[in-house]
Structures are given as structure tokens and as C-alpha cells.
Amino acid sequence: MSKLPVLEIFGPTIQGEGMVIGQKTMFVRTSGCDYSCSWCDSSFTWDGTGKDDTKMMNAEDIWEELKGLGGDGFSFVTISGGNPALLKNLNSLIDLLKEKNIKVCLETQGSKWQDWFFDIDELTISPKPPSSRMETDFDVLDTIIKRVANKNSEKHVSLKVVIFDDQDYEYAKKVYHRYPNVPFFLQVGNEDITTTDNEELVRGLLNKYEWLIDKVIADHELTNVKVLPQLHTYLWGNKRGV
Ligand SMILES: C[S@@+](CC[C@H](N)C(=O)[O-])C[C@H]1O[C@@H](n2cnc3c(N)ncnc32)[C@H](O)[C@@H]1O
Ligand SMILES: Nc1nc2[nH]cc(C(=O)O)c2c(=O)[nH]1
Ligand code: SF4
Ligand SMILES: [Mg+2]
């Protein structure tokens, strides 16, 4: 059976981001990313610091670990990374989860296509704004969005852009106008991904959230959007595995 590079498995927790925010879920975080965003809060998946924690696991191993942590108390699994879309053989895990009647959510940045995108119940595509210092390949993103637009209507897709500054906001508007039929989320960027001072972190994040909401309220172009915090950071700060 084919193996997958897994950096961490955790939960049950709540999905802190995007279209299913608040959803009780388990997490599977894969290793490796084709990007290196300047503010990545999961850089241990790609900068070498998480190498010793990465285990090669097959789908059954992952399922056993999920059951060990969550028992019968979950029906939803979120796959994130790194970029899980680097893994062609991730379909082995997605198929097994489906067999077990588990809903599958997946987070990716929209830089790579995989055919198993069609099988994800809640697919979040999160193209990266200028502050990340990554460059969006809009040809690739166009192709991905065009393909998933024809997904079975019980499967959902959304776009989520993280915002740190005015330039990011302009980028988000461009993405919004380019894909007008895809549910669109703006997410507050966390500028301090290392602090352990949660009170100060939350104060800063709340200010940033208000700043972003004020911009959207005043904006006559961004009408059908949802503005969200990264909820888990308001609860648990920069802690890993929550
Ligand atoms: C760690 S990434 C992994 C999945 C995939 N590589 C991606 O970027 O979509 C998961 C989500 O966290 C967001 N994220 C990463 N660092 C962040 C930060 N400092 N503040 C807010 N969101 C962040 C990403 O934009 C993405 O939407
Ligand atoms: N609770 C919680 N929600 C999340 N939503 C997206 C996450 C991610 O790192 O991809 C994440 C995470 O790490 N924790
Ligand atoms: S694409 Fe996602 S995992 Fe990769 S560096 Fe950017 S935020 Fe981090
Ligand atoms: Mg995270």
C-alpha cells in the first residue's frame, strides 16, 4: 500500500478557518510544500524543522491513529499541510475515509491539480497574496477553478485569501472578480506566529479583524464575501496541534 508523509495527526478540535469554521474535526497534516510563504504558520512542514516528526504512513495507519485519538467521536477529517495537493496517492486516504462515512475537508493553495479534488466534500483553495512573496500562477488556478466548478453539487469549494495589508486586499479583489461564482472568504493574517503572549496576540488580531471588516463594509465591490478570523488563534494562540 502506498505511503504518505504525515507530520501530525490531531483532534478532535474545531476547524478554525473558512467555510466550515466551527466544525468539529480531526486534522491530518502532510509534509512538504511547493511554496514558502513569508508568514507561513506551518513552516515546520517544509523548512526542515519538522523532518524528524514526519512519518511515512499508509491510509490504514492514519485511520488507526485517528481512531486512537478520536474514538467514535468524529465524523469529519480535515487534511492540510504543507500542500497535500503534492501527493498523488492521497486518494488512498480519501477513499478510506469515505468508506468509513467520514466527511473530508482539504486545504490547498491552488498551485497543483489532483483528480481526487473531485472527492473532497469541503475543498478550500487559498491563493497567496503579495505579502507572502509567492506568485500566483493564474493559468493553473483558472484550470483548477474551471474543473471544480463542475463538481457534484453536494461537494463544496471555496476561495480563501489571507490579508495582511492593503496590497493583499487589492489582490483579494482581483481574485474575487476573476471567480465570481465561487464562495469567497477573507481571513485575518497572523503577523506574529511565534509569540506565546496570547493576550497580546489576540488584542492585535482583533484590531486586525476590525480593520479588515471596516474595509469590506466601506467597499462597494466586495459584496458577497465572508470576513473571518483564524478562530483557533484567538482560542489557543500559536500552539501547535490544536
Ligand atoms: C498552513 S496552510 C496549509 C494548506 C495550504 N498550503 C495553503 O496554504 O492553503 C493552511 C491555511 O493557513 C493559512 N495561513 C498560513 N499562515 C497564516 C498566517 N500567518 N495567518 C493567517 N493564515 C495563515 C494559509 O493561507 C492557508 O489558508
Ligand atoms: N483548529 C485549526 N483549524 C485550522 N484550519 C486550518 C488549519 C491549518 O493549519 O491548515 C487549522 C489548524 O491548524 N487548526
Ligand atoms: S502554501 Fe500554505 S503551507 Fe505552503 S508555505 Fe504557504 S501557507 Fe505555508
Ligand atoms: Mg494552521
Short mmCIF file of C-alpha atoms and ligand atoms in Angstrom, two decimals:
data_model
loop_
_atom_site.label_atom_id
_atom_site.label_comp_id
_atom_site.label_asym_id
_atom_site.label_seq_id
_atom_site.Cartn_x
_atom_site.Cartn_y
_atom_site.Cartn_z
CA MET A 1 0.00 0.00 0.00
CA SER A 2 1.35 3.46 -0.84
CA LYS A 3 2.75 5.68 1.89
CA LEU A 4 2.08 9.31 2.72
CA PRO A 5 4.38 11.76 4.55
CA VAL A 6 2.43 12.76 7.67
CA LEU A 7 3.72 15.43 10.03
CA GLU A 8 0.96 15.43 12.60
CA ILE A 9 -2.44 13.98 13.35
CA PHE A 10 -4.54 15.75 15.96
CA GLY A 11 -8.04 16.39 17.23
CA PRO A 12 -10.82 16.37 17.88
CA THR A 13 -10.75 20.15 17.65
CA ILE A 14 -12.74 22.72 15.70
CA GLN A 15 -11.99 23.89 12.19
CA GLY A 16 -10.75 27.42 12.87
CA GLU A 17 -10.86 28.72 9.31
CA GLY A 18 -13.00 29.20 6.26
CA MET A 19 -16.27 27.82 5.01
CA VAL A 20 -16.79 25.21 7.73
CA ILE A 21 -15.45 27.28 10.62
CA GLY A 22 -16.54 25.83 13.95
CA GLN A 23 -16.94 22.31 12.58
CA LYS A 24 -15.74 19.57 14.93
CA THR A 25 -12.92 17.84 13.09
CA MET A 26 -9.79 15.75 13.24
CA PHE A 27 -6.68 17.00 11.38
CA VAL A 28 -4.11 15.22 9.25
CA ARG A 29 -1.18 17.46 8.29
CA THR A 30 1.05 16.30 5.46
CA SER A 31 4.71 17.26 4.95
CA GLY A 32 6.13 19.28 2.11
CA CYS A 33 5.14 22.44 0.26
CA ASP A 34 5.93 23.89 -3.17
CA TYR A 35 5.58 27.39 -1.65
CA SER A 36 7.47 29.11 1.17
CA CYS A 37 5.15 31.91 2.29
CA SER A 38 6.91 34.58 4.35
CA TRP A 39 4.31 34.30 7.12
CA CYS A 40 3.52 30.58 6.96
CA ASP A 41 2.27 29.40 10.36
CA SER A 42 3.08 25.80 9.44
CA SER A 43 6.59 26.27 8.07
CA PHE A 44 7.72 23.19 10.02
CA THR A 45 6.08 21.20 7.19
CA TRP A 46 8.59 22.43 4.64
CA ASP A 47 11.60 24.22 6.23
CA GLY A 48 13.30 21.09 7.56
CA THR A 49 12.47 21.68 11.23
CA GLY A 50 9.73 19.02 11.19
CA LYS A 51 11.75 16.38 9.37
CA ASP A 52 12.20 14.12 12.37
CA ASP A 53 8.47 14.29 13.12
CA THR A 54 7.43 13.18 9.63
CA LYS A 55 6.28 9.58 9.40
CA MET A 56 5.59 7.61 6.23
CA MET A 57 2.15 6.15 6.82
CA ASN A 58 -0.36 4.28 4.72
CA ALA A 59 -4.07 5.10 4.86
CA GLU A 60 -4.81 2.29 7.35
CA ASP A 61 -2.07 3.55 9.72
CA ILE A 62 -3.55 7.05 9.57
CA TRP A 63 -7.05 5.71 10.21
CA GLU A 64 -5.79 3.75 13.25
CA GLU A 65 -4.20 6.89 14.67
CA LEU A 66 -7.33 8.97 14.05
CA LYS A 67 -9.44 6.33 15.84
CA GLY A 68 -6.91 6.17 18.68
CA LEU A 69 -7.27 9.91 19.25
CA GLY A 70 -10.90 10.48 18.37
CA GLY A 71 -12.58 7.12 19.01
CA ASP A 72 -16.14 7.22 17.72
CA GLY A 73 -16.36 10.95 18.45
CA PHE A 74 -15.73 12.34 14.99
CA SER A 75 -17.25 12.25 11.52
CA PHE A 76 -15.15 14.90 9.81
CA VAL A 77 -11.43 14.97 8.90
CA THR A 78 -9.51 17.99 7.63
CA ILE A 79 -6.39 17.39 5.56
CA SER A 80 -3.90 20.25 5.49
CA GLY A 81 -0.17 20.75 5.17
CA GLY A 82 2.18 21.83 3.67
CA ASN A 83 0.46 21.30 0.38
CA PRO A 84 -1.45 18.00 0.37
CA ALA A 85 -2.02 18.52 -3.36
CA LEU A 86 1.60 17.44 -3.93
CA LEU A 87 0.50 13.90 -3.08
CA LYS A 88 -0.98 11.99 -5.99
CA ASN A 89 -1.58 8.94 -3.80
CA LEU A 90 -3.62 10.87 -1.20
CA ASN A 91 -6.66 9.26 -2.85
CA SER A 92 -5.86 6.15 -0.76
CA LEU A 93 -6.69 8.10 2.42
CA ILE A 94 -9.65 9.96 0.92
CA ASP A 95 -11.20 6.69 -0.31
CA LEU A 96 -10.71 5.01 3.07
CA LEU A 97 -12.28 7.95 4.93
CA LYS A 98 -15.24 7.87 2.54
CA GLU A 99 -15.63 4.14 3.16
CA LYS A 100 -15.82 4.94 6.88
CA ASN A 101 -18.52 7.58 6.27
CA ILE A 102 -16.24 10.46 7.19
CA LYS A 103 -16.62 13.87 5.52
CA VAL A 104 -13.34 15.20 4.17
CA CYS A 105 -12.19 18.82 4.13
CA LEU A 106 -8.91 19.80 2.46
CA GLU A 107 -6.79 22.95 2.41
CA THR A 108 -4.53 23.80 -0.52
CA GLN A 109 -3.19 26.94 -2.19
CA GLY A 110 -4.29 26.19 -5.76
CA SER A 111 -0.86 25.66 -7.30
CA LYS A 112 -1.37 21.99 -8.28
CA TRP A 113 -4.26 19.91 -9.53
CA GLN A 114 -5.11 16.38 -8.43
CA ASP A 115 -8.02 14.29 -9.75
CA TRP A 116 -9.04 13.46 -6.18
CA PHE A 117 -10.12 17.12 -5.75
CA PHE A 118 -13.48 15.85 -7.06
CA ASP A 119 -13.84 13.61 -3.99
CA ILE A 120 -13.32 16.28 -1.32
CA ASP A 121 -16.51 17.34 0.49
CA GLU A 122 -15.23 20.79 1.52
CA LEU A 123 -12.33 22.00 -0.63
CA THR A 124 -10.66 25.27 0.35
CA ILE A 125 -8.39 26.90 -2.19
CA SER A 126 -6.25 29.65 -0.71
CA PRO A 127 -4.24 31.59 -3.31
CA LYS A 128 -1.47 33.67 -1.84
CA PRO A 129 -1.38 37.49 -1.77
CA PRO A 130 1.76 39.62 -2.34
CA SER A 131 2.80 39.77 1.34
CA SER A 132 3.53 36.03 1.16
CA ARG A 133 6.15 36.80 -1.54
CA MET A 134 4.69 33.98 -3.64
CA GLU A 135 3.49 34.49 -7.21
CA THR A 136 0.10 33.07 -8.20
CA ASP A 137 0.09 31.14 -11.46
CA PHE A 138 -3.35 32.23 -12.65
CA ASP A 139 -3.31 29.78 -15.57
CA VAL A 140 -3.11 26.90 -13.11
CA LEU A 141 -5.68 28.47 -10.79
CA ASP A 142 -8.08 29.09 -13.71
CA THR A 143 -7.84 25.44 -14.70
CA ILE A 144 -8.47 24.23 -11.14
CA ILE A 145 -11.47 26.51 -10.64
CA LYS A 146 -12.93 25.57 -14.01
CA ARG A 147 -12.66 21.86 -13.18
CA VAL A 148 -14.09 22.06 -9.68
CA ALA A 149 -16.97 24.23 -10.88
CA ASN A 150 -18.36 21.00 -12.36
CA LYS A 151 -18.14 19.10 -9.09
CA ASN A 152 -21.13 17.19 -7.76
CA SER A 153 -23.27 19.82 -6.01
CA GLU A 154 -23.00 18.03 -2.65
CA LYS A 155 -19.30 18.82 -2.68
CA HIS A 156 -18.36 22.38 -1.84
CA VAL A 157 -15.50 24.59 -2.95
CA SER A 158 -14.42 27.98 -1.65
CA LEU A 159 -11.68 30.54 -2.07
CA LYS A 160 -9.95 31.97 0.99
CA VAL A 161 -7.46 34.82 0.83
CA VAL A 162 -5.40 35.78 3.87
CA ILE A 163 -4.99 39.56 4.26
CA PHE A 164 -2.08 41.38 5.91
CA ASP A 165 -2.11 44.77 4.17
CA ASP A 166 -3.74 46.98 1.52
CA GLN A 167 -1.87 45.30 -1.31
CA ASP A 168 -3.18 41.91 -0.21
CA TYR A 169 -6.67 43.40 -0.16
CA GLU A 170 -6.31 44.57 -3.76
CA TYR A 171 -5.09 41.09 -4.72
CA ALA A 172 -8.15 39.58 -2.99
CA LYS A 173 -10.43 41.84 -5.04
CA LYS A 174 -8.78 40.65 -8.22
CA VAL A 175 -9.37 37.01 -7.24
CA TYR A 176 -12.98 37.80 -6.27
CA HIS A 177 -13.74 39.39 -9.63
CA ARG A 178 -11.98 36.64 -11.57
CA TYR A 179 -14.07 33.83 -9.99
CA PRO A 180 -17.42 35.47 -9.22
CA ASN A 181 -19.28 32.20 -8.71
CA VAL A 182 -17.04 30.70 -6.03
CA PRO A 183 -17.87 31.36 -2.35
CA PHE A 184 -15.27 33.85 -1.15
CA PHE A 185 -13.67 34.28 2.27
CA LEU A 186 -11.25 36.87 3.61
CA GLN A 187 -9.14 35.79 6.57
CA VAL A 188 -7.18 37.89 9.02
CA GLY A 189 -3.43 37.35 8.75
CA ASN A 190 -1.50 36.47 11.89
CA GLU A 191 1.60 38.65 11.90
CA ASP A 192 3.22 37.16 15.00
CA ILE A 193 3.44 33.41 14.50
CA THR A 194 5.95 32.83 17.30
CA THR A 195 4.70 34.75 20.33
CA THR A 196 3.44 32.87 23.38
CA ASP A 197 1.82 36.01 24.82
CA ASN A 198 -1.75 35.10 23.90
CA GLU A 199 -3.37 38.21 25.35
CA GLU A 200 -1.25 40.50 23.26
CA LEU A 201 -1.65 38.28 20.21
CA VAL A 202 -5.45 38.30 20.50
CA ARG A 203 -5.51 42.06 21.02
CA GLY A 204 -3.54 42.54 17.80
CA LEU A 205 -5.65 40.02 15.89
CA LEU A 206 -8.91 41.66 16.99
CA ASN A 207 -7.62 45.05 15.82
CA LYS A 208 -6.67 43.49 12.50
CA TYR A 209 -10.08 41.82 12.22
CA GLU A 210 -11.82 45.15 12.80
CA TRP A 211 -9.56 46.85 10.25
CA LEU A 212 -10.46 44.22 7.66
CA ILE A 213 -14.19 44.35 8.41
CA ASP A 214 -14.15 48.17 8.13
CA LYS A 215 -12.53 47.92 4.71
CA VAL A 216 -15.12 45.45 3.48
CA ILE A 217 -18.03 47.48 4.89
CA ALA A 218 -16.82 50.55 3.01
CA ASP A 219 -16.18 48.62 -0.20
CA HIS A 220 -18.85 48.67 -2.91
CA GLU A 221 -17.15 45.97 -4.98
CA LEU A 222 -16.73 43.15 -2.47
CA THR A 223 -20.37 42.39 -1.77
CA ASN A 224 -20.79 38.63 -1.49
CA VAL A 225 -17.93 37.84 0.88
CA LYS A 226 -17.42 36.49 4.38
CA VAL A 227 -14.78 38.02 6.65
CA LEU A 228 -13.42 35.57 9.19
CA PRO A 229 -10.82 35.38 11.92
CA GLN A 230 -8.47 32.41 12.22
CA LEU A 231 -10.59 31.29 15.17
CA HIS A 232 -8.15 28.79 16.66
CA THR A 233 -5.51 31.50 17.16
CA TYR A 234 -7.99 33.55 19.24
CA LEU A 235 -8.53 30.50 21.44
CA TRP A 236 -5.14 28.81 21.63
CA GLY A 237 -2.65 31.29 20.19
CA ASN A 238 0.21 29.83 18.18
CA LYS A 239 0.02 26.44 19.86
CA ARG A 240 0.60 23.52 17.54
CA GLY A 241 -1.72 20.54 17.21
CA VAL A 242 -4.98 22.33 18.03
C1 LIG B 1 -0.80 26.26 6.63
S1 LIG B 1 -1.77 26.37 5.20
C2 LIG B 1 -1.70 24.71 4.55
C3 LIG B 1 -2.53 24.49 3.29
C4 LIG B 1 -2.00 25.14 2.02
N1 LIG B 1 -0.60 25.08 1.90
C5 LIG B 1 -2.48 26.57 1.94
O1 LIG B 1 -1.67 27.47 2.16
O2 LIG B 1 -3.65 26.78 1.65
C6 LIG B 1 -3.45 26.47 5.81
C7 LIG B 1 -4.06 27.84 5.81
O3 LIG B 1 -3.38 28.63 6.76
C8 LIG B 1 -3.25 29.93 6.23
N2 LIG B 1 -2.16 30.62 6.93
C9 LIG B 1 -0.87 30.27 6.97
N3 LIG B 1 -0.15 31.15 7.71
C10 LIG B 1 -1.03 32.08 8.15
C11 LIG B 1 -0.90 33.26 8.94
N4 LIG B 1 0.28 33.67 9.43
N5 LIG B 1 -2.02 33.99 9.19
C12 LIG B 1 -3.23 33.61 8.68
N6 LIG B 1 -3.40 32.50 7.93
C13 LIG B 1 -2.32 31.74 7.66
C14 LIG B 1 -2.96 29.66 4.77
O4 LIG B 1 -3.17 30.80 3.96
C15 LIG B 1 -3.94 28.56 4.47
O5 LIG B 1 -5.18 29.12 4.14
N1 LIG B 2 -8.14 24.38 14.60
C1 LIG B 2 -7.46 24.53 13.46
N2 LIG B 2 -8.10 24.93 12.35
C2 LIG B 2 -7.37 25.01 11.20
N3 LIG B 2 -7.83 25.36 9.98
C3 LIG B 2 -6.82 25.28 9.10
C4 LIG B 2 -5.67 24.88 9.76
C5 LIG B 2 -4.41 24.61 9.04
O1 LIG B 2 -3.34 24.71 9.61
O2 LIG B 2 -4.50 24.28 7.86
C6 LIG B 2 -6.01 24.73 11.11
C7 LIG B 2 -5.34 24.33 12.31
O3 LIG B 2 -4.13 24.10 12.37
N4 LIG B 2 -6.10 24.25 13.44
S1 SF4 B 3 1.31 27.45 0.76
FE1 SF4 B 3 0.46 27.00 2.77
S2 SF4 B 3 1.85 25.53 3.77
FE2 SF4 B 3 2.86 26.32 1.94
S3 SF4 B 3 4.13 27.94 2.70
FE3 SF4 B 3 2.21 28.92 2.10
S4 SF4 B 3 0.86 28.89 3.89
FE4 SF4 B 3 2.58 27.52 4.29
MG MG B 4 -2.85 26.35 10.77
#
